[in-house]
PDB file of C-alpha atoms in Angstrom:
ATOM      1  CA  GLN T  29     -23.266 -53.469 -34.614  1.00 71.00           C
ATOM      2  CA  VAL T  30     -27.499 -52.818 -34.602  1.00 75.00           C
ATOM      3  CA  GLN T  31     -29.539 -55.333 -36.277  1.00 90.00           C
ATOM      4  CA  LEU T  32     -33.644 -55.122 -36.581  1.00 94.00           C
ATOM      5  CA  VAL T  33     -36.140 -58.126 -36.452  1.00 95.00           C
ATOM      6  CA  GLU T  34     -39.770 -57.071 -36.534  1.00 96.00           C
ATOM      7  CA  SER T  35     -42.802 -59.035 -35.119  1.00 95.00           C
ATOM      8  CA  GLY T  36     -45.994 -58.623 -34.895  1.00 95.00           C
ATOM      9  CA  GLY T  37     -47.116 -59.018 -38.714  1.00 92.00           C
ATOM     10  CA  GLY T  38     -50.629 -60.002 -39.689  1.00 91.00           C
ATOM     11  CA  LEU T  39     -54.235 -59.729 -40.805  1.00 90.00           C
ATOM     12  CA  VAL T  40     -55.455 -57.257 -39.354  1.00 87.00           C
ATOM     13  CA  GLN T  41     -59.986 -56.101 -40.102  1.00 88.00           C
ATOM     14  CA  ASN T  42     -60.536 -52.804 -40.943  1.00 86.00           C
ATOM     15  CA  GLY T  43     -60.955 -50.804 -37.671  1.00 86.00           C
ATOM     16  CA  GLY T  44     -58.822 -53.925 -35.472  1.00 87.00           C
ATOM     17  CA  SER T  45     -55.117 -52.897 -33.322  1.00 91.00           C
ATOM     18  CA  LEU T  46     -52.565 -54.737 -33.881  1.00 92.00           C
ATOM     19  CA  ARG T  47     -48.969 -53.755 -32.150  1.00 97.00           C
ATOM     20  CA  LEU T  48     -46.147 -54.784 -34.023  1.00 97.00           C
ATOM     21  CA  SER T  49     -42.186 -55.148 -31.816  1.00 98.00           C
ATOM     22  CA  CYS T  50     -38.514 -54.545 -33.382  1.00 97.00           C
ATOM     23  CA  VAL T  51     -35.540 -55.794 -31.237  1.00 96.00           C
ATOM     24  CA  ALA T  52     -33.031 -54.851 -31.395  1.00 94.00           C
ATOM     25  CA  SER T  53     -29.314 -56.051 -31.380  1.00 89.00           C
ATOM     26  CA  GLY T  54     -26.014 -55.046 -29.944  1.00 78.00           C
ATOM     27  CA  ARG T  55     -25.205 -52.069 -27.553  1.00 72.00           C
ATOM     28  CA  THR T  56     -25.864 -48.865 -29.402  1.00 77.00           C
ATOM     29  CA  PHE T  57     -29.409 -49.805 -29.684  1.00 84.00           C
ATOM     30  CA  ARG T  58     -29.891 -47.134 -26.630  1.00 84.00           C
ATOM     31  CA  GLY T  59     -28.163 -44.680 -28.290  1.00 89.00           C
ATOM     32  CA  TYR T  60     -30.421 -44.656 -31.628  1.00 92.00           C
ATOM     33  CA  ALA T  61     -33.491 -43.302 -32.233  1.00 95.00           C
ATOM     34  CA  MET T  62     -35.502 -44.768 -33.177  1.00 96.00           C
ATOM     35  CA  GLY T  63     -38.598 -45.547 -36.261  1.00 97.00           C
ATOM     36  CA  TRP T  64     -41.175 -47.246 -38.743  1.00 98.00           C
ATOM     37  CA  PHE T  65     -41.916 -46.554 -42.380  1.00 98.00           C
ATOM     38  CA  ARG T  66     -44.080 -48.618 -45.011  1.00 97.00           C
ATOM     39  CA  GLN T  67     -44.398 -49.827 -47.740  1.00 97.00           C
ATOM     40  CA  ALA T  68     -48.349 -49.682 -49.298  1.00 95.00           C
ATOM     41  CA  PRO T  69     -47.862 -52.151 -52.613  1.00 91.00           C
ATOM     42  CA  GLY T  70     -47.693 -49.602 -55.362  1.00 94.00           C
ATOM     43  CA  LYS T  71     -46.314 -47.238 -53.897  1.00 96.00           C
ATOM     44  CA  GLU T  72     -43.127 -45.508 -52.602  1.00 96.00           C
ATOM     45  CA  LEU T  73     -41.610 -45.852 -49.137  1.00 97.00           C
ATOM     46  CA  GLU T  74     -43.537 -43.440 -46.561  1.00 97.00           C
ATOM     47  CA  PHE T  75     -42.380 -42.270 -43.025  1.00 97.00           C
ATOM     48  CA  VAL T  76     -44.571 -43.256 -39.950  1.00 98.00           C
ATOM     49  CA  ALA T  77     -43.622 -43.005 -36.625  1.00 98.00           C
ATOM     50  CA  ALA T  78     -39.896 -41.820 -35.098  1.00 98.00           C
ATOM     51  CA  ILE T  79     -39.348 -41.521 -31.682  1.00 98.00           C
ATOM     52  CA  ASN T  80     -36.001 -40.418 -29.947  1.00 97.00           C
ATOM     53  CA  TYR T  81     -33.021 -42.741 -27.457  1.00 95.00           C
ATOM     54  CA  ASN T  82     -34.758 -41.540 -24.579  1.00 95.00           C
ATOM     55  CA  GLY T  83     -38.470 -42.302 -25.726  1.00 96.00           C
ATOM     56  CA  ARG T  84     -38.860 -38.706 -24.117  1.00 97.00           C
ATOM     57  CA  SER T  85     -39.800 -37.134 -27.928  1.00 97.00           C
ATOM     58  CA  THR T  86     -42.351 -38.614 -30.626  1.00 98.00           C
ATOM     59  CA  SER T  87     -43.153 -37.716 -33.856  1.00 97.00           C
ATOM     60  CA  TYR T  88     -45.949 -39.653 -36.717  1.00 97.00           C
ATOM     61  CA  ALA T  89     -46.961 -38.748 -40.289  1.00 97.00           C
ATOM     62  CA  ASP T  90     -50.599 -37.174 -40.725  1.00 97.00           C
ATOM     63  CA  SER T  91     -51.792 -40.085 -41.976  1.00 95.00           C
ATOM     64  CA  VAL T  92     -50.849 -42.113 -38.571  1.00 96.00           C
ATOM     65  CA  LYS T  93     -51.895 -39.198 -35.586  1.00 97.00           C
ATOM     66  CA  GLY T  94     -54.120 -40.340 -33.278  1.00 96.00           C
ATOM     67  CA  ARG T  95     -54.369 -43.950 -34.319  1.00 96.00           C
ATOM     68  CA  PHE T  96     -50.872 -45.277 -34.024  1.00 97.00           C
ATOM     69  CA  THR T  97     -48.139 -45.280 -31.241  1.00 98.00           C
ATOM     70  CA  ILE T  98     -44.870 -45.435 -30.917  1.00 98.00           C
ATOM     71  CA  SER T  99     -42.968 -46.308 -28.012  1.00 98.00           C
ATOM     72  CA  ARG T 100     -39.693 -48.204 -26.923  1.00 97.00           C
ATOM     73  CA  ASP T 101     -38.206 -50.223 -23.531  1.00 96.00           C
ATOM     74  CA  ASN T 102     -34.724 -49.399 -23.574  1.00 94.00           C
ATOM     75  CA  ALA T 103     -34.026 -52.549 -21.009  1.00 93.00           C
ATOM     76  CA  LYS T 104     -35.194 -54.646 -23.857  1.00 94.00           C
ATOM     77  CA  ASN T 105     -33.886 -53.316 -26.276  1.00 94.00           C
ATOM     78  CA  THR T 106     -37.488 -52.463 -28.210  1.00 96.00           C
ATOM     79  CA  VAL T 107     -39.356 -50.255 -30.062  1.00 97.00           C
ATOM     80  CA  TYR T 108     -43.237 -50.859 -30.719  1.00 98.00           C
ATOM     81  CA  LEU T 109     -45.898 -49.330 -32.951  1.00 98.00           C
ATOM     82  CA  GLN T 110     -49.109 -49.476 -31.501  1.00 97.00           C
ATOM     83  CA  MET T 111     -51.389 -49.341 -34.537  1.00 95.00           C
ATOM     84  CA  ASN T 112     -55.836 -48.887 -33.149  1.00 93.00           C
ATOM     85  CA  SER T 113     -58.647 -47.749 -36.247  1.00 86.00           C
ATOM     86  CA  ARG T 114     -57.123 -49.426 -38.488  1.00 88.00           C
ATOM     87  CA  LYS T 115     -58.030 -48.473 -42.563  1.00 89.00           C
ATOM     88  CA  PRO T 116     -57.181 -50.612 -46.152  1.00 90.00           C
ATOM     89  CA  GLU T 117     -54.902 -48.225 -46.874  1.00 92.00           C
ATOM     90  CA  ASP T 118     -52.300 -48.739 -43.596  1.00 94.00           C
ATOM     91  CA  THR T 119     -51.806 -52.591 -45.407  1.00 94.00           C
ATOM     92  CA  GLY T 120     -48.498 -53.009 -46.640  1.00 96.00           C
ATOM     93  CA  VAL T 121     -44.830 -53.643 -45.195  1.00 97.00           C
ATOM     94  CA  TYR T 122     -43.270 -52.304 -42.024  1.00 97.00           C
ATOM     95  CA  TYR T 123     -40.226 -51.401 -41.790  1.00 98.00           C
ATOM     96  CA  CYS T 124     -38.563 -50.901 -38.943  1.00 97.00           C
ATOM     97  CA  ALA T 125     -35.456 -48.125 -38.726  1.00 96.00           C
ATOM     98  CA  GLY T 126     -32.899 -46.752 -36.438  1.00 94.00           C
ATOM     99  CA  SER T 127     -30.785 -43.105 -36.993  1.00 93.00           C
ATOM    100  CA  PRO T 128     -28.221 -42.019 -35.103  1.00 91.00           C
ATOM    101  CA  THR T 129     -29.853 -38.865 -35.089  1.00 92.00           C
ATOM    102  CA  TYR T 130     -33.340 -38.202 -33.952  1.00 94.00           C
ATOM    103  CA  GLY T 131     -33.696 -35.098 -36.649  1.00 90.00           C
ATOM    104  CA  ALA T 132     -32.836 -37.261 -39.841  1.00 90.00           C
ATOM    105  CA  ILE T 133     -34.641 -41.102 -38.853  1.00 93.00           C
ATOM    106  CA  ARG T 134     -37.409 -39.029 -41.099  1.00 92.00           C
ATOM    107  CA  HIS T 135     -35.894 -39.015 -43.927  1.00 93.00           C
ATOM    108  CA  SER T 136     -35.207 -42.886 -45.409  1.00 92.00           C
ATOM    109  CA  ASN T 137     -32.160 -41.750 -46.907  1.00 92.00           C
ATOM    110  CA  ARG T 138     -30.668 -40.759 -43.919  1.00 91.00           C
ATOM    111  CA  VAL T 139     -31.259 -44.016 -41.880  1.00 93.00           C
ATOM    112  CA  ASP T 140     -28.824 -45.831 -41.154  1.00 90.00           C
ATOM    113  CA  LYS T 141     -30.397 -49.153 -39.808  1.00 93.00           C
ATOM    114  CA  TRP T 142     -33.392 -51.555 -41.172  1.00 96.00           C
ATOM    115  CA  GLY T 143     -35.140 -54.157 -41.117  1.00 96.00           C
ATOM    116  CA  LYS T 144     -36.382 -56.689 -43.047  1.00 96.00           C
ATOM    117  CA  GLY T 145     -39.887 -55.603 -43.030  1.00 97.00           C
ATOM    118  CA  SER T 146     -43.147 -57.154 -41.237  1.00 96.00           C
ATOM    119  CA  LEU T 147     -46.067 -57.426 -44.330  1.00 96.00           C
ATOM    120  CA  VAL T 148     -49.561 -56.157 -42.435  1.00 94.00           C
ATOM    121  CA  THR T 149     -52.849 -56.462 -44.112  1.00 92.00           C
ATOM    122  CA  VAL T 150     -55.593 -53.926 -43.235  1.00 88.00           C
ATOM    123  CA  SER T 151     -58.968 -56.631 -45.131  1.00 86.00           C
ATOM    124  CA  SER T 152     -61.931 -54.054 -46.150  1.00 78.00           C
TER     125      SER T 152
END
């Protein structure tokens, strides 16, 4: 069974960079599509980025395209989210997510593995 633990959150200045990591335990990580969601204060959970099981396909929310990059290292059971050119509206709790199906990972109701979240705050 896959368990997910995020790290790397914190305070970053407007325009700065930060990288989140998500380490997965369990043998099935390599077969899972992985993704990141975020929830800003007072707002709903939203999809941020996704990557398929071998890292060859990625997708992004329009709001982060060109600024964020998702990647994975299956040898380390880790998925990353590199966030550049941060904006205050990027503030929120970021959740790592996993699904057996890449096509489903964009939809929070079809994610079957969640991390506990990592808070990222962008100062204006």
